[in-house]
Short mmCIF file of C-alpha atoms in Angstrom, two decimals:
data_model
loop_
_atom_site.label_atom_id
_atom_site.label_comp_id
_atom_site.label_asym_id
_atom_site.label_seq_id
_atom_site.Cartn_x
_atom_site.Cartn_y
_atom_site.Cartn_z
CA MET A 1 58.62 -7.69 35.15
CA ALA A 2 59.88 -4.93 33.42
CA ASN A 3 60.48 -6.15 30.44
CA GLN A 4 57.56 -7.79 30.13
CA VAL A 5 56.23 -6.31 26.83
CA GLN A 6 52.63 -4.52 26.97
CA LYS A 7 50.04 -5.93 24.05
CA PRO A 8 49.06 -3.13 22.13
CA VAL A 9 45.46 -1.90 22.63
CA ASP A 10 42.64 -2.64 20.84
CA ALA A 11 40.07 -0.16 21.19
CA ASP A 12 37.38 -1.73 19.36
CA TYR A 13 37.75 -5.03 20.86
CA SER A 14 38.02 -6.93 17.52
CA ASN A 15 38.72 -10.56 19.63
CA GLU A 16 37.40 -10.35 23.10
CA ARG A 17 34.04 -8.44 24.50
CA VAL A 18 33.59 -5.29 24.55
CA PRO A 19 33.83 -4.16 28.48
CA ALA A 20 31.33 -2.03 30.54
CA GLY A 21 33.49 1.03 30.67
CA ALA A 22 33.57 1.19 26.64
CA ARG A 23 30.22 0.78 26.28
CA LYS A 24 28.09 3.85 25.35
CA GLY A 25 24.69 5.38 25.83
CA PHE A 26 21.38 6.35 23.88
CA TRP A 27 22.55 9.44 21.62
CA PRO A 28 25.89 7.86 20.54
CA MET A 29 24.00 4.91 19.63
CA PHE A 30 21.09 6.46 17.88
CA PHE A 31 23.62 8.60 15.75
CA ILE A 32 25.84 5.86 14.61
CA MET A 33 23.30 3.33 13.69
CA LEU A 34 21.18 6.35 11.88
CA GLY A 35 24.11 6.94 9.97
CA PHE A 36 24.36 3.57 8.97
CA THR A 37 21.47 3.18 7.55
CA PHE A 38 21.35 7.19 5.82
CA PHE A 39 22.70 5.34 2.88
CA SER A 40 21.84 6.79 -1.22
CA ALA A 41 21.13 3.32 -2.57
CA SER A 42 18.34 3.44 -0.20
CA MET A 43 17.38 6.51 -2.05
CA TRP A 44 17.57 4.69 -4.99
CA THR A 45 15.44 1.98 -4.16
CA GLY A 46 12.54 4.67 -3.24
CA VAL A 47 12.35 5.75 -6.50
CA ASP A 48 12.51 1.95 -8.10
CA LEU A 49 9.30 1.67 -5.34
CA ALA A 50 7.47 5.35 -6.27
CA ASN A 51 8.33 4.78 -10.32
CA GLY A 52 6.31 0.94 -9.44
CA LEU A 53 3.52 1.20 -7.17
CA ASN A 54 0.83 3.61 -6.23
CA LEU A 55 1.10 5.52 -2.69
CA ARG A 56 -1.48 3.21 -0.72
CA GLY A 57 1.48 0.50 -1.97
CA PHE A 58 4.41 2.08 -1.55
CA VAL A 59 3.34 2.51 2.22
CA ALA A 60 2.27 -1.01 2.26
CA VAL A 61 5.73 -2.28 1.16
CA ILE A 62 7.67 0.11 3.04
CA LEU A 63 5.96 -0.39 6.27
CA LEU A 64 5.75 -4.07 5.96
CA GLY A 65 9.18 -4.66 4.66
CA GLY A 66 10.89 -2.12 7.19
CA ALA A 67 8.48 -3.84 10.04
CA ILE A 68 10.56 -7.40 9.05
CA LEU A 69 13.82 -5.85 8.90
CA ALA A 70 13.41 -3.87 11.97
CA ALA A 71 12.68 -7.34 13.90
CA TYR A 72 15.57 -8.64 12.35
CA THR A 73 18.10 -6.29 13.43
CA GLY A 74 16.43 -5.49 16.64
CA ALA A 75 16.87 -9.29 17.55
CA LEU A 76 20.79 -9.23 16.14
CA GLY A 77 21.28 -5.58 18.35
CA TYR A 78 19.61 -7.28 21.59
CA ILE A 79 22.43 -10.10 21.09
CA GLY A 80 25.06 -8.17 20.46
CA ALA A 81 24.35 -5.63 23.05
CA LYS A 82 23.60 -8.56 25.92
CA THR A 83 26.67 -10.35 24.85
CA GLY A 84 29.07 -7.41 23.90
CA LEU A 85 30.00 -9.91 21.07
CA SER A 86 30.62 -8.68 16.89
CA PHE A 87 28.91 -10.56 14.75
CA ASP A 88 32.57 -12.64 13.96
CA LEU A 89 32.58 -13.58 17.75
CA LEU A 90 28.95 -14.73 18.00
CA ALA A 91 29.60 -16.58 14.56
CA ARG A 92 32.44 -18.49 16.07
CA ARG A 93 30.40 -19.60 18.45
CA ALA A 94 27.20 -20.47 16.45
CA PHE A 95 29.53 -21.98 13.54
CA GLY A 96 32.61 -23.17 15.02
CA ALA A 97 36.14 -21.28 14.95
CA LYS A 98 36.42 -22.78 11.55
CA GLY A 99 33.10 -22.92 10.60
CA SER A 100 32.85 -18.81 11.53
CA ARG A 101 34.87 -18.05 8.31
CA LEU A 102 32.53 -19.16 5.92
CA PRO A 103 29.76 -16.18 7.48
CA SER A 104 32.60 -13.73 8.48
CA ALA A 105 33.88 -14.24 4.55
CA MET A 106 30.33 -13.71 3.34
CA ILE A 107 29.66 -10.07 5.25
CA ALA A 108 33.32 -8.64 4.78
CA LEU A 109 32.86 -9.51 1.17
CA THR A 110 29.37 -7.87 0.99
CA GLN A 111 30.96 -5.09 2.76
CA ILE A 112 34.30 -4.60 1.49
CA GLY A 113 32.09 -4.45 -1.66
CA TRP A 114 29.64 -2.07 -0.75
CA PHE A 115 32.60 0.24 0.00
CA GLY A 116 33.96 0.60 -3.84
CA VAL A 117 30.41 1.39 -4.91
CA GLY A 118 29.42 3.89 -2.58
CA ALA A 119 32.93 5.31 -3.32
CA ALA A 120 31.80 5.36 -6.77
CA MET A 121 28.77 6.28 -6.37
CA PHE A 122 29.94 9.69 -5.48
CA ALA A 123 33.09 10.44 -7.72
CA ILE A 124 31.31 9.42 -11.34
CA PRO A 125 28.72 12.34 -10.73
CA ALA A 126 30.60 14.44 -9.07
CA ALA A 127 33.25 14.24 -11.96
CA GLN A 128 30.40 14.38 -14.85
CA VAL A 129 29.04 17.84 -12.91
CA LEU A 130 32.97 18.98 -12.75
CA ALA A 131 34.21 17.82 -15.83
CA PRO A 132 32.24 15.96 -17.63
CA GLU A 133 35.05 15.30 -20.37
CA SER A 134 37.15 14.25 -18.35
CA ARG A 135 37.84 10.83 -18.07
CA VAL A 136 40.63 10.40 -15.27
CA LEU A 137 38.54 13.01 -12.70
CA PRO A 138 36.31 10.02 -11.84
CA TYR A 139 39.55 8.23 -10.47
CA LEU A 140 41.09 10.82 -9.26
CA LEU A 141 37.84 11.41 -7.22
CA VAL A 142 37.37 7.77 -6.14
CA LEU A 143 41.15 7.71 -4.70
CA ALA A 144 40.66 11.00 -2.68
CA VAL A 145 37.31 9.60 -1.06
CA GLY A 146 39.18 6.05 -0.46
CA VAL A 147 41.56 7.79 1.39
CA CYS A 148 39.27 9.96 3.42
CA MET A 149 36.54 7.63 4.22
CA THR A 150 39.11 4.89 5.16
CA THR A 151 41.25 7.29 7.20
CA SER A 152 38.06 7.83 9.66
CA ALA A 153 37.44 3.73 9.54
CA TYR A 154 40.79 3.47 11.02
CA PHE A 155 39.88 5.65 13.85
CA GLY A 156 37.04 2.90 14.66
CA ILE A 157 33.79 3.58 16.50
CA LYS A 158 34.93 7.04 17.94
CA GLY A 159 35.43 7.89 14.00
CA LEU A 160 32.31 6.41 13.08
CA GLU A 161 30.47 8.55 15.80
CA ILE A 162 32.40 11.90 14.91
CA VAL A 163 31.20 10.99 11.32
CA SER A 164 27.48 10.69 12.19
CA TYR A 165 27.03 13.57 14.50
CA VAL A 166 27.75 15.75 11.62
CA SER A 167 25.92 13.84 8.61
CA VAL A 168 23.11 12.40 10.14
CA PRO A 169 21.07 16.08 10.64
CA LEU A 170 22.72 17.05 7.30
CA ILE A 171 21.10 14.38 5.36
CA ALA A 172 17.67 15.08 7.41
CA ILE A 173 17.40 18.21 6.58
CA LEU A 174 18.00 18.09 3.18
CA GLY A 175 15.91 15.05 2.41
CA THR A 176 13.27 16.49 4.29
CA TYR A 177 13.42 19.48 2.16
CA ALA A 178 13.45 17.91 -1.17
CA MET A 179 10.72 15.53 -0.44
CA VAL A 180 8.44 18.77 0.84
CA THR A 181 9.56 20.47 -2.33
CA ALA A 182 8.79 17.36 -4.63
CA THR A 183 5.44 17.48 -2.83
CA ALA A 184 4.43 20.80 -3.34
CA GLN A 185 5.94 21.31 -6.95
CA GLY A 186 3.87 18.39 -7.83
CA GLY A 187 0.27 19.11 -6.69
CA GLY A 188 0.59 16.36 -3.64
CA LEU A 189 1.53 12.91 -3.06
CA THR A 190 -1.30 11.53 -4.77
CA ALA A 191 -0.34 13.27 -7.95
CA ILE A 192 3.03 12.50 -7.60
CA PHE A 193 2.64 9.02 -7.61
CA ALA A 194 -0.19 8.71 -9.98
CA LYS A 195 2.87 8.53 -12.65
CA SER A 196 3.89 5.07 -11.20
CA THR A 197 4.40 2.24 -13.87
CA GLY A 198 2.49 -0.14 -11.56
CA GLY A 199 5.17 -2.64 -12.50
CA LEU A 200 5.72 -3.73 -8.78
CA THR A 201 3.65 -6.20 -6.75
CA LEU A 202 3.38 -6.47 -3.17
CA TYR A 203 5.78 -9.48 -2.73
CA SER A 204 8.68 -7.76 -4.74
CA GLY A 205 8.53 -4.28 -3.29
CA VAL A 206 8.66 -5.67 0.08
CA GLY A 207 11.71 -8.13 -0.90
CA LEU A 208 13.39 -5.09 -2.50
CA VAL A 209 12.77 -3.05 1.21
CA ILE A 210 14.31 -5.86 2.96
CA GLY A 211 16.98 -6.77 0.36
CA SER A 212 18.41 -2.83 0.58
CA PHE A 213 19.89 -3.47 4.15
CA VAL A 214 19.93 -6.57 4.76
CA SER A 215 23.38 -7.29 4.28
CA GLY A 216 24.65 -4.37 6.60
CA GLY A 217 21.63 -5.17 8.71
CA THR A 218 23.23 -9.05 9.62
CA ALA A 219 26.45 -7.05 11.09
CA THR A 220 24.62 -5.12 13.67
CA PRO A 221 26.25 -6.83 16.41
CA ASP A 222 29.43 -5.10 14.95
CA PHE A 223 27.46 -1.98 16.60
CA THR A 224 25.08 -2.72 19.03
CA ARG A 225 27.63 -4.39 21.02
CA PHE A 226 29.18 -1.12 22.57
CA ALA A 227 25.49 0.11 23.44
CA ARG A 228 25.58 0.28 27.39
CA GLY A 229 22.25 -1.20 28.03
CA ASN A 230 19.96 -4.14 26.07
CA LYS A 231 17.25 -1.00 26.02
CA ALA A 232 18.87 1.22 23.99
CA ALA A 233 20.51 -0.96 21.78
CA ILE A 234 17.08 -2.75 20.43
CA TRP A 235 15.76 0.97 20.28
CA THR A 236 18.21 2.51 18.40
CA THR A 237 19.12 -0.15 16.28
CA VAL A 238 14.47 -0.40 15.29
CA ILE A 239 14.34 3.13 14.23
CA ALA A 240 17.31 3.52 12.26
CA PHE A 241 15.93 0.29 10.40
CA PHE A 242 12.67 1.44 10.57
CA ILE A 243 12.42 4.72 10.74
CA GLY A 244 15.30 5.68 9.44
CA ASN A 245 15.55 3.47 6.35
CA THR A 246 11.75 4.55 5.96
CA LEU A 247 12.63 8.40 5.57
CA MET A 248 15.43 7.06 3.18
CA PHE A 249 12.42 5.46 0.86
CA CYS A 250 10.73 8.38 1.05
CA PHE A 251 13.09 10.98 0.52
CA GLY A 252 13.92 9.09 -2.61
CA GLY A 253 10.67 8.18 -3.95
CA VAL A 254 8.97 11.14 -3.71
CA ALA A 255 11.73 13.53 -4.84
CA GLY A 256 12.68 10.67 -7.75
CA ALA A 257 9.13 10.21 -9.03
CA PHE A 258 8.29 14.09 -9.42
CA VAL A 259 11.39 14.87 -11.34
CA GLY A 260 11.26 11.15 -13.18
CA SER A 261 14.90 10.35 -12.15
CA ASN A 262 16.06 7.59 -10.16
CA ASP A 263 19.76 8.50 -9.37
CA ILE A 264 19.09 10.51 -6.23
CA PHE A 265 22.25 13.17 -7.07
CA TRP A 266 20.76 14.49 -10.00
CA VAL A 267 16.88 14.65 -8.42
CA MET A 268 18.66 16.87 -6.22
CA ILE A 269 19.95 19.19 -9.30
CA GLU A 270 16.66 19.19 -10.83
CA LEU A 271 15.07 20.62 -7.71
CA ASN A 272 17.91 23.21 -7.97
CA LEU A 273 19.69 22.26 -4.79
CA GLY A 274 23.68 21.96 -6.69
CA VAL A 275 25.95 22.27 -3.77
CA PHE A 276 23.64 20.64 -1.14
CA ALA A 277 23.49 17.69 -4.00
CA PHE A 278 27.17 17.19 -2.76
CA LEU A 279 26.80 17.92 0.25
CA VAL A 280 24.07 15.10 0.51
CA LEU A 281 25.60 12.37 -1.41
CA GLY A 282 28.93 12.83 0.65
CA ALA A 283 27.62 12.70 3.42
CA ASN A 284 24.89 10.27 2.81
CA ILE A 285 27.76 7.95 1.43
CA TRP A 286 30.81 8.55 4.21
CA THR A 287 28.71 7.40 7.21
CA THR A 288 27.82 3.86 5.74
CA ASN A 289 30.76 3.46 3.79
CA ASP A 290 32.97 3.85 7.27
CA ASN A 291 30.72 1.41 9.14
CA ALA A 292 31.16 -0.74 6.04
CA LEU A 293 34.26 -0.87 5.96
CA TYR A 294 34.73 -1.50 9.84
CA THR A 295 32.37 -4.66 9.63
CA GLY A 296 34.43 -5.86 6.62
CA ALA A 297 37.85 -5.42 8.92
CA LEU A 298 36.22 -7.14 11.85
CA GLY A 299 35.89 -10.02 9.20
CA LEU A 300 38.86 -10.60 7.98
CA ALA A 301 40.48 -10.17 11.71
CA ASN A 302 38.08 -13.35 12.57
CA ILE A 303 39.66 -14.90 9.15
CA THR A 304 43.23 -14.00 9.82
CA GLY A 305 43.64 -13.99 13.17
CA LYS A 306 45.30 -10.43 12.86
CA ARG A 307 44.83 -7.14 14.65
CA LYS A 308 41.35 -4.76 13.15
CA LYS A 309 43.46 -1.46 12.07
CA PRO A 310 45.50 -2.82 9.72
CA LEU A 311 43.19 -4.78 7.88
CA VAL A 312 41.19 -1.38 7.90
CA ILE A 313 43.47 -0.28 5.59
CA LEU A 314 43.72 -3.19 3.34
CA ALA A 315 39.82 -3.18 3.42
CA GLY A 316 39.96 0.24 2.10
CA VAL A 317 42.54 -0.41 -0.53
CA ILE A 318 40.49 -3.34 -1.58
CA GLY A 319 37.58 -1.28 -1.82
CA THR A 320 39.00 1.28 -3.48
CA VAL A 321 41.17 0.32 -6.23
CA ALA A 322 37.95 -2.25 -7.08
CA ALA A 323 35.59 0.58 -7.40
CA MET A 324 34.70 1.16 -10.67
CA TRP A 325 34.47 -2.35 -11.62
CA LEU A 326 32.25 -3.10 -8.72
CA TYR A 327 29.92 -0.08 -9.56
CA ASP A 328 29.52 -1.52 -12.96
CA ASN A 329 29.44 -4.97 -11.81
CA PHE A 330 28.50 -5.70 -8.05
CA CYS A 331 24.76 -5.34 -8.32
CA ASN A 332 23.72 -9.16 -9.66
CA TRP A 333 26.37 -9.79 -6.76
CA LEU A 334 24.62 -7.88 -3.97
CA THR A 335 21.39 -9.33 -5.56
CA LEU A 336 22.69 -13.11 -4.74
CA LEU A 337 23.97 -12.27 -1.58
CA ASN A 338 20.72 -10.51 -0.22
CA ALA A 339 19.35 -13.61 -0.92
CA THR A 340 21.76 -15.45 1.31
CA LEU A 341 22.77 -13.54 4.23
CA PRO A 342 19.63 -13.89 6.19
CA ALA A 343 20.25 -16.99 6.77
CA VAL A 344 23.66 -16.61 8.66
CA GLY A 345 21.38 -14.11 11.14
CA VAL A 346 18.70 -16.32 11.51
CA ILE A 347 21.10 -19.04 12.81
CA LEU A 348 22.99 -16.67 14.93
CA ILE A 349 19.60 -15.58 16.55
CA ALA A 350 18.54 -19.12 17.04
CA ASP A 351 21.90 -20.43 18.18
CA PHE A 352 21.66 -17.51 20.83
CA PHE A 353 18.56 -18.79 22.58
CA ALA A 354 18.96 -21.78 22.35
CA ASN A 355 22.52 -21.73 24.20
CA ARG A 356 22.83 -18.49 26.31
CA ARG A 357 25.23 -20.16 28.07
CA ALA A 358 27.84 -20.67 25.42
CA TYR A 359 27.65 -16.84 24.87
CA GLU A 360 28.51 -15.94 28.75
CA GLY A 361 32.11 -16.10 29.64
CA ASP A 362 35.15 -16.70 27.21
CA GLU A 363 34.49 -19.22 24.25
CA PRO A 364 34.08 -22.35 25.12
CA ALA A 365 35.87 -24.98 23.48
CA GLY A 366 33.78 -27.27 20.93
CA ARG A 367 33.90 -28.41 17.43
CA PRO A 368 35.57 -26.69 14.59
CA ALA A 369 32.73 -26.16 13.17
CA ASN A 370 28.71 -27.04 13.25
CA TRP A 371 27.81 -28.39 10.11
CA ALA A 372 24.01 -27.87 11.18
CA ALA A 373 24.84 -24.28 11.06
CA ILE A 374 26.77 -24.09 7.95
CA VAL A 375 23.79 -26.18 6.34
CA GLY A 376 21.51 -24.46 6.90
CA VAL A 377 23.36 -21.64 5.40
CA VAL A 378 24.18 -23.24 2.53
CA ALA A 379 20.32 -24.48 1.92
CA GLY A 380 18.92 -21.23 2.75
CA ALA A 381 20.76 -19.65 0.20
CA VAL A 382 19.91 -21.77 -2.45
CA VAL A 383 16.14 -21.70 -2.09
CA GLY A 384 16.35 -17.96 -1.19
CA ASN A 385 18.18 -17.43 -4.40
CA LEU A 386 15.72 -20.13 -6.49
CA THR A 387 13.06 -18.38 -4.97
CA GLY A 388 14.38 -14.73 -5.84
CA GLY A 389 14.43 -15.36 -9.69
CA ASN A 390 18.67 -15.59 -9.33
CA LEU A 391 18.58 -18.68 -10.70
CA VAL A 392 15.85 -19.60 -12.61
CA PRO A 393 15.42 -16.40 -14.45
CA GLY A 394 11.65 -15.21 -14.24
CA PHE A 395 10.85 -18.06 -11.52
CA THR A 396 10.04 -16.09 -8.19
CA PHE A 397 7.96 -17.55 -5.17
CA GLY A 398 7.20 -15.07 -1.91
CA ILE A 399 9.32 -12.73 -0.50
CA ALA A 400 13.45 -14.58 -1.06
CA ALA A 401 14.73 -13.64 2.18
CA ILE A 402 12.09 -14.49 4.18
CA ASN A 403 12.45 -18.27 2.28
CA ASN A 404 15.87 -17.99 3.11
CA MET A 405 15.51 -17.57 6.62
CA VAL A 406 12.83 -20.14 7.25
CA VAL A 407 14.69 -23.05 5.26
CA ALA A 408 18.14 -21.92 7.66
CA ALA A 409 16.10 -22.21 10.50
CA ALA A 410 14.71 -25.25 9.84
CA CYS A 411 17.82 -26.91 8.60
CA TYR A 412 19.69 -25.37 11.72
CA LEU A 413 17.09 -27.20 14.34
CA ALA A 414 16.30 -30.31 12.60
CA GLY A 415 20.55 -30.73 12.66
CA ARG A 416 20.37 -29.52 16.48
CA LEU A 417 17.63 -31.96 17.24
CA LEU A 418 19.55 -35.11 15.27
CA ARG A 419 22.75 -33.84 17.44
CA ARG A 420 20.71 -34.35 20.57
CA LYS A 421 19.57 -37.94 19.35
#
């Protein structure tokens, strides 16, 4: 057998179950998940919440929205650790081999888009400080940021782990300092939140909290499949999405409300944290962008059947080239996806608990597409975007992400009952 060709080892197990020997303990998973949720966009959301709510309302929406987000991602985190399967491999069982291309494409497009937005989110303010008159520098910085982040994401879960070990403590320390400084100089939290315009309702505030990370949260199994135990997966996910994400809202909300700005970079500048502003923004974006690129490449691997690592480079090139356009135009697209993607996660959860045996061993031979799951995603998307005001401007009802989940689960369960009969 001397001439037998060995297949290259895929350390990220793009198309297979993560074996026990490759699993990680609590602390590596803890830093990876916190690195994922420590993101500047959540700080910006915190500023919007603080500007539209009083102190009591601010606390209420981040606790309620955080609890819903933590429950959603915690369930997906448990499934990822229990099965050792990525989001895309779970989707193959719930949606069928060909049907899984729909959720894979949705996640991949969203995460690659977030990568581009994040790259521009750093490059544009950095260029404004370094050379405000230059039109070329933002593009050069986008290129440099894209190359650096793509390089670390190329090394897979190990690269994410290393970047998170450095970035998470830095963000936590500087974010806390900014929040405490703003509170002290602003005369206390009550005085800071007294400036609020009161333009947000409880429902819209909770919707912002859930929408801030429901797209990335849907891909939680991509990371928790490496957890050594179910408890480690659940706890690290819940801490990251409830406590970690809440901290980001507080960092941005308190400091942003104090200085009256909705851009966390300029908030840091106003608090005389000039050099630290670059560190916080860079570290903050780097951790989440690497995770986003990692998830996007896994989605492309499922769609194309190719190995993940080359697709990381492809995803990085797409996100970098489109970064400036995405920064200007991607927010509306993200709003649509935030009212759409929860349906995918809730169907994965429902299918796992209804068909546990299908998730054991090799992928079972089945129909190319599970139409109950596909109809659930489409129906959930329509209802979520309708009640979120995306289809009929001004018309809103309840929380779009919750409406999306309820309709998707109902369609999936109804289709399952019909199939049995």
